[in-house]
CSV table of C-alpha atoms and ligand atoms in Angstrom, one decimal:
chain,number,residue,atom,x,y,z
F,17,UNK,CA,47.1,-19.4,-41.4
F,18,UNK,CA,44.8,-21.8,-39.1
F,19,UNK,CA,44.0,-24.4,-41.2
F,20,UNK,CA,43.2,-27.3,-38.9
F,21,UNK,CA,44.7,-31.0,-39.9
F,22,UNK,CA,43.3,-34.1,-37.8
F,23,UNK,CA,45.0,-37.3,-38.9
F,24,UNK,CA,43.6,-40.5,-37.9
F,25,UNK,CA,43.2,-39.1,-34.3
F,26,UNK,CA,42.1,-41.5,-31.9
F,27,UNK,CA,40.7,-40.9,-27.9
F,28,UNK,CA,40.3,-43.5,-25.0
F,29,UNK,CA,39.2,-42.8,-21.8
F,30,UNK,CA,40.4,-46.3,-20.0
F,31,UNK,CA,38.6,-49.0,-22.2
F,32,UNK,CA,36.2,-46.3,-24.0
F,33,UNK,CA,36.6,-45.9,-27.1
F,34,UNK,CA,35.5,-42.1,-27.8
F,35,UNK,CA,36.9,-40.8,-30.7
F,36,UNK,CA,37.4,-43.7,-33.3
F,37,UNK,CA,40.6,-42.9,-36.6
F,38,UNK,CA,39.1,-39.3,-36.7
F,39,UNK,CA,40.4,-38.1,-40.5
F,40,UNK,CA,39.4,-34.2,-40.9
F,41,UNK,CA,40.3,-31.1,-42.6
F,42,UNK,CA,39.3,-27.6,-41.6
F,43,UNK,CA,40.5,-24.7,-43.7
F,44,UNK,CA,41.3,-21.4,-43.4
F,45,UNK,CA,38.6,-19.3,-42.5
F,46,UNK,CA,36.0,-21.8,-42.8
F,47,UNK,CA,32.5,-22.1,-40.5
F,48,UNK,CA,33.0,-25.6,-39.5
F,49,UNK,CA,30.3,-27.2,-37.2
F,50,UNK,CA,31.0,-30.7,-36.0
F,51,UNK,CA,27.2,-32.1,-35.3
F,52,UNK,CA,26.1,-35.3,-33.8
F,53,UNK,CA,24.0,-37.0,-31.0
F,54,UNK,CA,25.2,-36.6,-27.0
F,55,UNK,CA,27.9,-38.5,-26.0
F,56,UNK,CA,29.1,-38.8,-29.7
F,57,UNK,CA,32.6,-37.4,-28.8
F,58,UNK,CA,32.4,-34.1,-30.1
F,59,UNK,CA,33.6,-32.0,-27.3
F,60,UNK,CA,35.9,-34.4,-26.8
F,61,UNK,CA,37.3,-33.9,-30.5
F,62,UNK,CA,37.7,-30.2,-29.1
F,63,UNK,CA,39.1,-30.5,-26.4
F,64,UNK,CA,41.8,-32.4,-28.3
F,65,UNK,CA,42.4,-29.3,-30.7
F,66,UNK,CA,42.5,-26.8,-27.5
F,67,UNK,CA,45.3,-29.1,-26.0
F,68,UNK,CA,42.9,-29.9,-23.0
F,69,UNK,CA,43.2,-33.2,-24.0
F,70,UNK,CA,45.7,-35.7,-25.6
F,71,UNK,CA,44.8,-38.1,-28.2
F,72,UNK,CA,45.5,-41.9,-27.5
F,73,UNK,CA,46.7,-41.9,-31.6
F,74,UNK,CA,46.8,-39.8,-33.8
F,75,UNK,CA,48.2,-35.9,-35.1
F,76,UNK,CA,46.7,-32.7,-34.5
F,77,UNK,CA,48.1,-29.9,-36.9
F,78,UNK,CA,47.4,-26.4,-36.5
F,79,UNK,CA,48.9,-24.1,-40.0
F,80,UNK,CA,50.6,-27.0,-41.1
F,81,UNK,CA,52.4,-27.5,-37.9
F,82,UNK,CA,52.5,-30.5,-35.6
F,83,UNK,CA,50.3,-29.5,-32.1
F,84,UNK,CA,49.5,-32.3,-30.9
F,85,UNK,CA,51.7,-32.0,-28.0
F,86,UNK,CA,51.8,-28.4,-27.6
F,87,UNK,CA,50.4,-26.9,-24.3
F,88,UNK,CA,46.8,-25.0,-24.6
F,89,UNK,CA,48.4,-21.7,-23.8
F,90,UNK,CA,51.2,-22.4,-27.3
F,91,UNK,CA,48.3,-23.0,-29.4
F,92,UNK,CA,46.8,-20.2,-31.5
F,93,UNK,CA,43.1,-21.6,-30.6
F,94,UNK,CA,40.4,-19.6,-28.5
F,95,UNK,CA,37.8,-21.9,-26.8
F,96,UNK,CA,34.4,-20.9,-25.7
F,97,UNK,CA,32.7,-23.1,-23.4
F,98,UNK,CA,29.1,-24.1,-23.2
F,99,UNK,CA,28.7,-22.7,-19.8
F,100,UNK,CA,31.0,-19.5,-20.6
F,101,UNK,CA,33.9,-20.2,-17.6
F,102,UNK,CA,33.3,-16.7,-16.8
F,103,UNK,CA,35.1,-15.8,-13.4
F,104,UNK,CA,32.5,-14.2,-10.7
F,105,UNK,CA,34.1,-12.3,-8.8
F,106,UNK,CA,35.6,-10.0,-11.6
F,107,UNK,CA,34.0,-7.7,-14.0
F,108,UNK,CA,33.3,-7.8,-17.6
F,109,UNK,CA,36.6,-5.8,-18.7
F,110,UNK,CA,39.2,-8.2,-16.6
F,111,UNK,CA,37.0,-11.1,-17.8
F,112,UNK,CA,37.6,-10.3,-21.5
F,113,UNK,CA,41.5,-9.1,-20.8
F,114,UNK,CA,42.2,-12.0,-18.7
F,115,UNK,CA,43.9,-13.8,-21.5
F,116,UNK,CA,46.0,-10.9,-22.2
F,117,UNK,CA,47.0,-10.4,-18.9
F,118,UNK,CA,48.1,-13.9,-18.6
F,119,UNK,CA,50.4,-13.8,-21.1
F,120,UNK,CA,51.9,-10.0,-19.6
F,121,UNK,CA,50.5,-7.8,-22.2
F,122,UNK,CA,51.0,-4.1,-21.4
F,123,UNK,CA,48.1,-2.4,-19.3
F,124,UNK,CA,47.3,-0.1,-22.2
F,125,UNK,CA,47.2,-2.7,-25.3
F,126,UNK,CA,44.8,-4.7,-23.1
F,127,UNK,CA,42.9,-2.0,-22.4
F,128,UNK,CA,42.9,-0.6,-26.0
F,129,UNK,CA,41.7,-4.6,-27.3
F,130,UNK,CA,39.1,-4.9,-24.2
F,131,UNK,CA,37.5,-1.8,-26.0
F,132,UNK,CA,37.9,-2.5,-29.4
F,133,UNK,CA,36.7,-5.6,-28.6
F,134,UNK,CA,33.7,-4.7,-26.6
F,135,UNK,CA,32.4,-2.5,-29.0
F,136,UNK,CA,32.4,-4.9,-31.7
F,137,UNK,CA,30.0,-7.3,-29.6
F,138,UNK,CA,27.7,-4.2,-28.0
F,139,UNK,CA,29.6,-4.8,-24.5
F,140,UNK,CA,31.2,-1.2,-24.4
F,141,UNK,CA,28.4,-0.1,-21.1
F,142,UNK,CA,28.5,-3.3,-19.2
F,143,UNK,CA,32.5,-3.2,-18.9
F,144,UNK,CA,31.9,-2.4,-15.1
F,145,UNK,CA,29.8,-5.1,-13.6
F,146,UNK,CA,30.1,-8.6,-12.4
F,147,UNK,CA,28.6,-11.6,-14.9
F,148,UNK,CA,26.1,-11.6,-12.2
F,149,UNK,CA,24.6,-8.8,-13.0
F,150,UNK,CA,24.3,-9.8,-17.0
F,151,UNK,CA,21.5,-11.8,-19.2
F,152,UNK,CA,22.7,-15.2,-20.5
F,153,UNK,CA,22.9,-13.8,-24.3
F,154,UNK,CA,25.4,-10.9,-22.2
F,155,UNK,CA,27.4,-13.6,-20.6
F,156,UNK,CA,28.0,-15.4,-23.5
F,157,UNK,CA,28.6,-12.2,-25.5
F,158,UNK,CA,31.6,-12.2,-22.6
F,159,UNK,CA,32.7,-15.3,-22.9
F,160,UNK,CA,32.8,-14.8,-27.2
F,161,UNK,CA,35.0,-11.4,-26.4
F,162,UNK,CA,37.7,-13.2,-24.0
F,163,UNK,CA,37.8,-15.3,-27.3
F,164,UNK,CA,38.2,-13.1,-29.4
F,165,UNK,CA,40.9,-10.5,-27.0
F,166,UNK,CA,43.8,-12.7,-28.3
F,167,UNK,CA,42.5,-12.6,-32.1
F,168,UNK,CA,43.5,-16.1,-31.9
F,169,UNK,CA,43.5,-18.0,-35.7
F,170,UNK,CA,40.9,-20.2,-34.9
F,171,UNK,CA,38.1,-20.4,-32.1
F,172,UNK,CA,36.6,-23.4,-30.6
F,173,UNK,CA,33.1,-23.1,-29.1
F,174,UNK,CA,31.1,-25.9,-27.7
F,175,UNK,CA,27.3,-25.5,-28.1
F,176,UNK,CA,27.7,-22.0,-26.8
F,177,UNK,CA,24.0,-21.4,-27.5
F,178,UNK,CA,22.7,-24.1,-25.9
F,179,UNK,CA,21.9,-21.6,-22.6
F,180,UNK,CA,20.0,-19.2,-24.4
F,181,UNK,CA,16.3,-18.9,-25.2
F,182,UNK,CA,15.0,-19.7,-28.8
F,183,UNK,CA,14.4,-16.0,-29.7
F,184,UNK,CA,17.9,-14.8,-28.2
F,185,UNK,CA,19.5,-18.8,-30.0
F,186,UNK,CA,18.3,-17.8,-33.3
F,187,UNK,CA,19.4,-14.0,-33.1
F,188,UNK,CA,22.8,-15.0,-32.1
F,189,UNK,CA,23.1,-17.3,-35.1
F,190,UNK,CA,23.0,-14.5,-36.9
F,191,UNK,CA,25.4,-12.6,-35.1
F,192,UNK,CA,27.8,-16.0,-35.5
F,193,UNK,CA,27.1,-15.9,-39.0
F,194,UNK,CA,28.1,-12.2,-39.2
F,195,UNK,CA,30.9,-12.3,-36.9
F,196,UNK,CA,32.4,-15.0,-38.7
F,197,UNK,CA,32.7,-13.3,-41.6
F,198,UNK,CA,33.9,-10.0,-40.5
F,199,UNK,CA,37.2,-11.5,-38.6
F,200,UNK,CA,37.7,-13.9,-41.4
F,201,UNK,CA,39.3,-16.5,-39.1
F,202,UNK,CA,38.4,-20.3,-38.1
F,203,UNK,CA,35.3,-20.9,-36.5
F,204,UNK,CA,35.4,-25.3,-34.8
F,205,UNK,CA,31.4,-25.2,-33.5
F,206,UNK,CA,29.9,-27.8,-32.0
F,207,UNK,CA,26.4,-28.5,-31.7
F,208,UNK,CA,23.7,-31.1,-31.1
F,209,UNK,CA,21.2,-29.1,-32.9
F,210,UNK,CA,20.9,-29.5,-36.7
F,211,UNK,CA,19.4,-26.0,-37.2
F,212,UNK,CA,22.4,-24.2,-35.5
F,213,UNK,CA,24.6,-26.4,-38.0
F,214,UNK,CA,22.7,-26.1,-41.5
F,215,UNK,CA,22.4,-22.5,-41.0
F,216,UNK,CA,25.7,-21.4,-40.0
F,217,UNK,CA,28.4,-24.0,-40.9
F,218,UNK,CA,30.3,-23.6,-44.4
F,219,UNK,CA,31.0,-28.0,-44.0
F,220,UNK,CA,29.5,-30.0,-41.1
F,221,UNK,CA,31.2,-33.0,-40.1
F,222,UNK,CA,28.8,-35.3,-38.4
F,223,UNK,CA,29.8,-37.4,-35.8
F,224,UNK,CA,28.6,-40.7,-34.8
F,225,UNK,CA,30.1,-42.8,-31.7
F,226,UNK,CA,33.6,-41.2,-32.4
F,227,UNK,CA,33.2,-41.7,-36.2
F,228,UNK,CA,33.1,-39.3,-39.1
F,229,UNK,CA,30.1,-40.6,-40.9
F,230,UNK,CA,29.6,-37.8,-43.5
F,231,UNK,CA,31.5,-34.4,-44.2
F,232,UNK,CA,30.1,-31.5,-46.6
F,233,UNK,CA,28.1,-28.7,-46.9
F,234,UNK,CA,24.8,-28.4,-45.4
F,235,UNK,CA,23.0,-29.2,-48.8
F,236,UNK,CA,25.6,-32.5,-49.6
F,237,UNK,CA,24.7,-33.9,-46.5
F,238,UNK,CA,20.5,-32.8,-46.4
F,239,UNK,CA,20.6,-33.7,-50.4
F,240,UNK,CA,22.4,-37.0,-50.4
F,241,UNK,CA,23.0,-38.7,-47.1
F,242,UNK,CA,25.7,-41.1,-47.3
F,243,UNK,CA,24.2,-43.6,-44.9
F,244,UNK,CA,20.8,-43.9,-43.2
F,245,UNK,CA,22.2,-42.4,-40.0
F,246,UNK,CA,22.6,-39.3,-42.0
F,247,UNK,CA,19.6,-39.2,-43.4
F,248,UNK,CA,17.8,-39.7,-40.1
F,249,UNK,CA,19.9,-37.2,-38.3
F,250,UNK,CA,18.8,-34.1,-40.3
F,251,UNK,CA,15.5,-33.0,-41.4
F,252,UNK,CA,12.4,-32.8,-39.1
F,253,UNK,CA,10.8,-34.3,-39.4
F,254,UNK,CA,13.9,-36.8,-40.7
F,255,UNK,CA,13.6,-38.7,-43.9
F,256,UNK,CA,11.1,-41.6,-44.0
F,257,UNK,CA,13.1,-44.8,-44.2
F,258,UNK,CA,11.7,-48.0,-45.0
F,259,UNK,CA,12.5,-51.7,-45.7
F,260,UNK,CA,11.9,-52.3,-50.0
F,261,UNK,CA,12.8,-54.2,-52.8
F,262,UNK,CA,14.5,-53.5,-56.2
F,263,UNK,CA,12.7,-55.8,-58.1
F,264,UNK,CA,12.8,-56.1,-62.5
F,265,UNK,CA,9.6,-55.7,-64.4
F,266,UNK,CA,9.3,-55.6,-68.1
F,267,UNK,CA,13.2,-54.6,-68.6
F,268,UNK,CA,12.5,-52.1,-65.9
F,269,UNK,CA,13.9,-51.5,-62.0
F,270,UNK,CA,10.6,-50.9,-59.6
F,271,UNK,CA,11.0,-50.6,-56.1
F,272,UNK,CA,8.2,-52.6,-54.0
F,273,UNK,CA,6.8,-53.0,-50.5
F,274,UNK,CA,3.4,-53.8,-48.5
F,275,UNK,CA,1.5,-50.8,-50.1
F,276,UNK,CA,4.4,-49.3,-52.3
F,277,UNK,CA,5.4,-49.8,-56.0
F,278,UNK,CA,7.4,-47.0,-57.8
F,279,UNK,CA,9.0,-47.5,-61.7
F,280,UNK,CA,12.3,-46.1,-60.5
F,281,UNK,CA,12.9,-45.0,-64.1
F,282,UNK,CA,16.1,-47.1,-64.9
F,283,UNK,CA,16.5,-49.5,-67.1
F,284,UNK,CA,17.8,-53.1,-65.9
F,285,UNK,CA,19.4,-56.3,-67.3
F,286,UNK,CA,17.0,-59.3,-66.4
F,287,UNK,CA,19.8,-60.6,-65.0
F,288,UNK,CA,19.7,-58.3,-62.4
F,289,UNK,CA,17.8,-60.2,-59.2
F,290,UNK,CA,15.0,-58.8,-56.7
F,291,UNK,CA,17.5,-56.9,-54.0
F,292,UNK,CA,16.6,-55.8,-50.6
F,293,UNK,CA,17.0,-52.0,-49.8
F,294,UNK,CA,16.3,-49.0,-47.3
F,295,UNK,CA,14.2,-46.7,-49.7
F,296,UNK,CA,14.2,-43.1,-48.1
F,297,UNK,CA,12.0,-40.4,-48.9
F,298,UNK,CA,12.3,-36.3,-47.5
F,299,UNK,CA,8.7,-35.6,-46.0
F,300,UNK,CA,8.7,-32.5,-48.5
F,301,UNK,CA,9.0,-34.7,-51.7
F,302,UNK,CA,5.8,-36.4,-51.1
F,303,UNK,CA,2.2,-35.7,-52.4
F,304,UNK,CA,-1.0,-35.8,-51.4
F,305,UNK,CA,-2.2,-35.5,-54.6
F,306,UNK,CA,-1.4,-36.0,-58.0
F,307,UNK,CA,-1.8,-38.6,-61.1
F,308,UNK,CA,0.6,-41.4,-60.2
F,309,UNK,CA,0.2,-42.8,-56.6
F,310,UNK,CA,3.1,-44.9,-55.6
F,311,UNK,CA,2.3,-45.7,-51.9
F,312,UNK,CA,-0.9,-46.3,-50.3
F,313,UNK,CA,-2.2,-46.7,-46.8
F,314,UNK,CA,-4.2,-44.8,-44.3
F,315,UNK,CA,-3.7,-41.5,-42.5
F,316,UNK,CA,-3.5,-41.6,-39.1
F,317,UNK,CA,-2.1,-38.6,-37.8
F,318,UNK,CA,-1.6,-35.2,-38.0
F,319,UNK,CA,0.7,-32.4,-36.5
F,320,UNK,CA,-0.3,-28.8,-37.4
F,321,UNK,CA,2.5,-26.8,-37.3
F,322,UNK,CA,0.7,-23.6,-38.5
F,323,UNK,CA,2.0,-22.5,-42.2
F,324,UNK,CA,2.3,-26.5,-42.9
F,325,UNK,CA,1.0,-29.7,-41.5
F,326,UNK,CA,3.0,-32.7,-41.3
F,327,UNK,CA,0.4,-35.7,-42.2
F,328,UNK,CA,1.6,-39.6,-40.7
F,329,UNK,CA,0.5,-41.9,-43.3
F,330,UNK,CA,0.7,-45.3,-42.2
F,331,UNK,CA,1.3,-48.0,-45.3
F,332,UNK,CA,2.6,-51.5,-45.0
F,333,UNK,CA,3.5,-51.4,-41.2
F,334,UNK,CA,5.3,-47.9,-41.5
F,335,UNK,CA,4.5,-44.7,-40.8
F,336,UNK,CA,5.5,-42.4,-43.8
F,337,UNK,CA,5.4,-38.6,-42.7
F,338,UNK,CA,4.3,-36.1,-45.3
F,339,UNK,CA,5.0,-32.3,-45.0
F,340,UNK,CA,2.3,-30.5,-46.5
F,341,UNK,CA,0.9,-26.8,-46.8
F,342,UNK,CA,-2.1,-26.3,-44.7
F,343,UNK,CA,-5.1,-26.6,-45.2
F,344,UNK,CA,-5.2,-30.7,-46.0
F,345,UNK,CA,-7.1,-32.4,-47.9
F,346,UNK,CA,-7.1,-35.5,-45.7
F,347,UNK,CA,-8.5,-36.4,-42.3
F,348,UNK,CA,-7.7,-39.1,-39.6
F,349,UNK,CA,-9.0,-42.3,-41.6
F,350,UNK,CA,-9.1,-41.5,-44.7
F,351,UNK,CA,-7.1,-43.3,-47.6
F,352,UNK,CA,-4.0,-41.2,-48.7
F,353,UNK,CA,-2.4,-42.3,-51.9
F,354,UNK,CA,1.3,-40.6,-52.4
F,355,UNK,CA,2.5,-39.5,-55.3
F,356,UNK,CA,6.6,-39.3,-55.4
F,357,UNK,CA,9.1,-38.5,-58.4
F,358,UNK,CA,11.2,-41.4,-58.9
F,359,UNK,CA,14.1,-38.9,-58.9
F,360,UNK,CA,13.4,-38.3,-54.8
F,361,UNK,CA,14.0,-41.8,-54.1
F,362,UNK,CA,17.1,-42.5,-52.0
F,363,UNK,CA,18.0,-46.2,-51.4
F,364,UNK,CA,20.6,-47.5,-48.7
F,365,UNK,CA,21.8,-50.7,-48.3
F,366,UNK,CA,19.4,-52.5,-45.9
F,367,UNK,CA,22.2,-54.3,-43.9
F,368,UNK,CA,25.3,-51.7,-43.8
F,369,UNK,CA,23.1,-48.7,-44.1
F,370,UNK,CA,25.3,-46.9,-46.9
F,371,UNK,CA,24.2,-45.1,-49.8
F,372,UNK,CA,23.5,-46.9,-53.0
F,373,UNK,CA,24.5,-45.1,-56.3
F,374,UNK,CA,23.3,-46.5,-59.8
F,375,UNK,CA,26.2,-47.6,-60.7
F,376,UNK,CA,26.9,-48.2,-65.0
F,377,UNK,CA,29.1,-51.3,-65.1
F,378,UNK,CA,29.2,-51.7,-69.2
F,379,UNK,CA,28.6,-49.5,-71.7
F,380,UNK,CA,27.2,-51.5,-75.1
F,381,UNK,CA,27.5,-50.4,-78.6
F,382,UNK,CA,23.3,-50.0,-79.0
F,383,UNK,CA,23.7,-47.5,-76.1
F,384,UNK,CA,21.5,-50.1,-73.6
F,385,UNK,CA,23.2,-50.1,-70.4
F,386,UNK,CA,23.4,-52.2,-67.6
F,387,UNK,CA,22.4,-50.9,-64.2
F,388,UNK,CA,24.2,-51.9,-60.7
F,389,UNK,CA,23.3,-50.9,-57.3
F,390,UNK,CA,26.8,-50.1,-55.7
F,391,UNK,CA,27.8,-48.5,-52.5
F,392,UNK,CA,28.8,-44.9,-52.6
P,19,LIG,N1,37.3,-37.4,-19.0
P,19,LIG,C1,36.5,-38.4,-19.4
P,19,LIG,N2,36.6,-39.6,-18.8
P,19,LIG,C2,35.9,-40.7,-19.2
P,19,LIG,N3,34.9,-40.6,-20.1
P,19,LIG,C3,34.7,-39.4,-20.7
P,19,LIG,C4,35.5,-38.3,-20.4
P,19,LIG,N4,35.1,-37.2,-21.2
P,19,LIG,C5,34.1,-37.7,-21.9
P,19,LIG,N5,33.9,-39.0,-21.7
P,19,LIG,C6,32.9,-39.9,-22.3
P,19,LIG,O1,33.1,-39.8,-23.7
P,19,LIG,C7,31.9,-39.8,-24.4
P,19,LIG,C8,31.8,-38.6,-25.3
P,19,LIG,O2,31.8,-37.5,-24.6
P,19,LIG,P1,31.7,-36.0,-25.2
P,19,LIG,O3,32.9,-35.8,-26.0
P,19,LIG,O4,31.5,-35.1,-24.1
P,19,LIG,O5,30.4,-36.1,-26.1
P,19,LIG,P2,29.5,-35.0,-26.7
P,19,LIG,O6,30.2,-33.7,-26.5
P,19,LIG,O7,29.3,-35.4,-28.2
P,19,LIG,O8,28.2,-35.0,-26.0
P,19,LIG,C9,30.8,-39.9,-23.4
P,19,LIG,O9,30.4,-41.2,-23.3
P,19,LIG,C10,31.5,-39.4,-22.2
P,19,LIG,O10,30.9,-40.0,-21.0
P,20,LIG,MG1,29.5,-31.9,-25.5
């Protein structure tokens, strides 16, 4: 088993602070991918799993059992590195069996797994040269097999696609996503790049300055962002945020800004009082067209991206983006009046950035309810 336990683990390098009460659960099997910005502490959080580092607090379990200060070589992890550690000066075959032979594994089970091995990743004709002499997607192919040689539990790889060209990136997530399955074990990825994470990870844990700020699958965390830093981290374009209000108008919650004003659908006590909020909106849920405009303002840009165009709609002071199929029926200048289902409407707290739920706080008798924004 290779479930992996992190339990409040904490790093500092001097006075930095890099990975802040880090709370995480990996299980079994699972396609984890731990996203964030550069410099967020993710390959940091890795290195703490591979035993490469130690955390300042904190435990690190590996199957249930305490790792955290086990040496690299004790731990039943595989790491591979962003720029593949390959050694130069020897060939593919004793780069992939190196692990093996570390450990003094007999000459003909390392040469039986280098094969095996090498045939599973299309490696078996390149067993006799030097990573010189391979492609970047080959070298990395390497660096996956010396991985995989040990069939460790659980494998650790840091942006390992971050080398390759687009064409070979998005091939190779497909191999990931196929290789994954087929050994059945672990996979701790970590990426910058939110395609490599909502197309290959079962949960994504995203990382902000050494913080968890959201953990789920790729559709929790796209569909409801816990906090604005979510919602602006995935998506591209992100969602459009903006400053609003939660006003009450004849029994009913509206949300309001400079060009904006949306029934949100709900009812509300009248007790309830105007409160500020960040509204967000996907560029995908908005309209061009339609019977019920909701914001208003002026296009002012445009990005063709080919199949679809993303329109920039500037109301109030704030550019909205809108992703629309091509062609569109709006030019530089021209009024633009969006059309929105109240139902796409995300609202964060404008201060702590967290998501706000509609909360019921009483249920009456007559069935009337009265509505509460809470945090999440
Ligand atoms: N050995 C180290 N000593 C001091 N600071 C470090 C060390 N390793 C990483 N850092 C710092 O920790 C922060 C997080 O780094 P890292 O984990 O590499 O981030 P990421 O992989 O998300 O880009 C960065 O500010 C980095 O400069
Ligand atoms: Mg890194």
């Amino acid at each position: 088993m290779a479930q992996i336990r992190l339990e409040c683990v904490s790093k500092q390098f001097g006075t930095a602070q890099v990975v802040r009460d880090v709370d995480l659960d990996i299980a079994d099997g699972e396609f984890m991918v731990l996203l964030g910005p550069s410099g967020c502490g993710k390959s940091t959080l890795l290195r703490l799993i591979a035993g490469l580092e130690t955390p300042s607090a904190g435990r690190i379990l590996l199957g249930g059992e305490d790792i955290t200060r086990t040496s690299p070589r004790q731990r039943d992890v595989a790491m591979v590195f962003q720029s593949y550690a390959l050694y130069p000066h020897l060939t593919v075959a004793k780069n992939i069996g190196f692990p093996l032979r570390a450990r003094g594994r007999s000459k003909d089970e390392i040469g039986e797994r280098i094969r095996a091995v090498a045939s599973a990743l299309g490696l078996q004709n390149h067993l006799d040269r030097r990573p010189a002499q391979l492609s970047g997607g080959q070298r990395q192919r390497v660096a996956l097999a010396r991985a995989m040689v040990r069939d460790p539990g659980a494998f650790l790889m840091d942006e390992p696609l971050s080398n390759l060209d687009a064409a070979l990136r998005s091939a190779t997530r497909t191999e990931l996503i196929d290789l994954h399955r087929r050994l059945g074990s672990t996979f701790l990825y970590v990426t910058h790049d939110q395609v490599e994470a909502m197309t290959m990870a079962t949960r994504i844990a995203l990382l902000n300055n050494g913080r968890i700020e959201q953990v789920g699958t790729p559709t929790e965390l796209y569909d409801t962002p816990r906090s604005t830093f979510v919602a602006a981290f995935l998506g591209a374009p992100p969602m459009n945020l903006f400053d609003a209000t939660v006003i009450v108008r004849a029994g009913e919650l509206h949300l309001v800004a400079d060009g904006v004003d949306v029934p949100l659908g709900l009812p509300a006590d009248s007790a309830t009082g105007p409160q500020k909020v960040t509204a967000g909106i996907r560029p995908e849920r908005l309209r061009l067209r339609g019977a019920d405009a909701r914001l208003r303002g002026v296009v002012t840009a445009s990005e063709n991206l080919g199949s679809e165009e993303i329109v920039h709609v500037t109301v109030g002071g704030t550019v909205i983006r809108v992703r629309a199929l091509r062609p569109v029926p709006a030019q530089i200048g021209d009024a633009a009046a969006l059309c929105v289902d109240p139902a796409d409407i995300q609202l964060f707290d404008s201060t702590t950035g967290r998501r706000l739920v509609w909360h019921r706080l009483h249920e009456h008798e007559a069935s009337s309810r009265d509505a509460s924004l809470s945090v999440a």
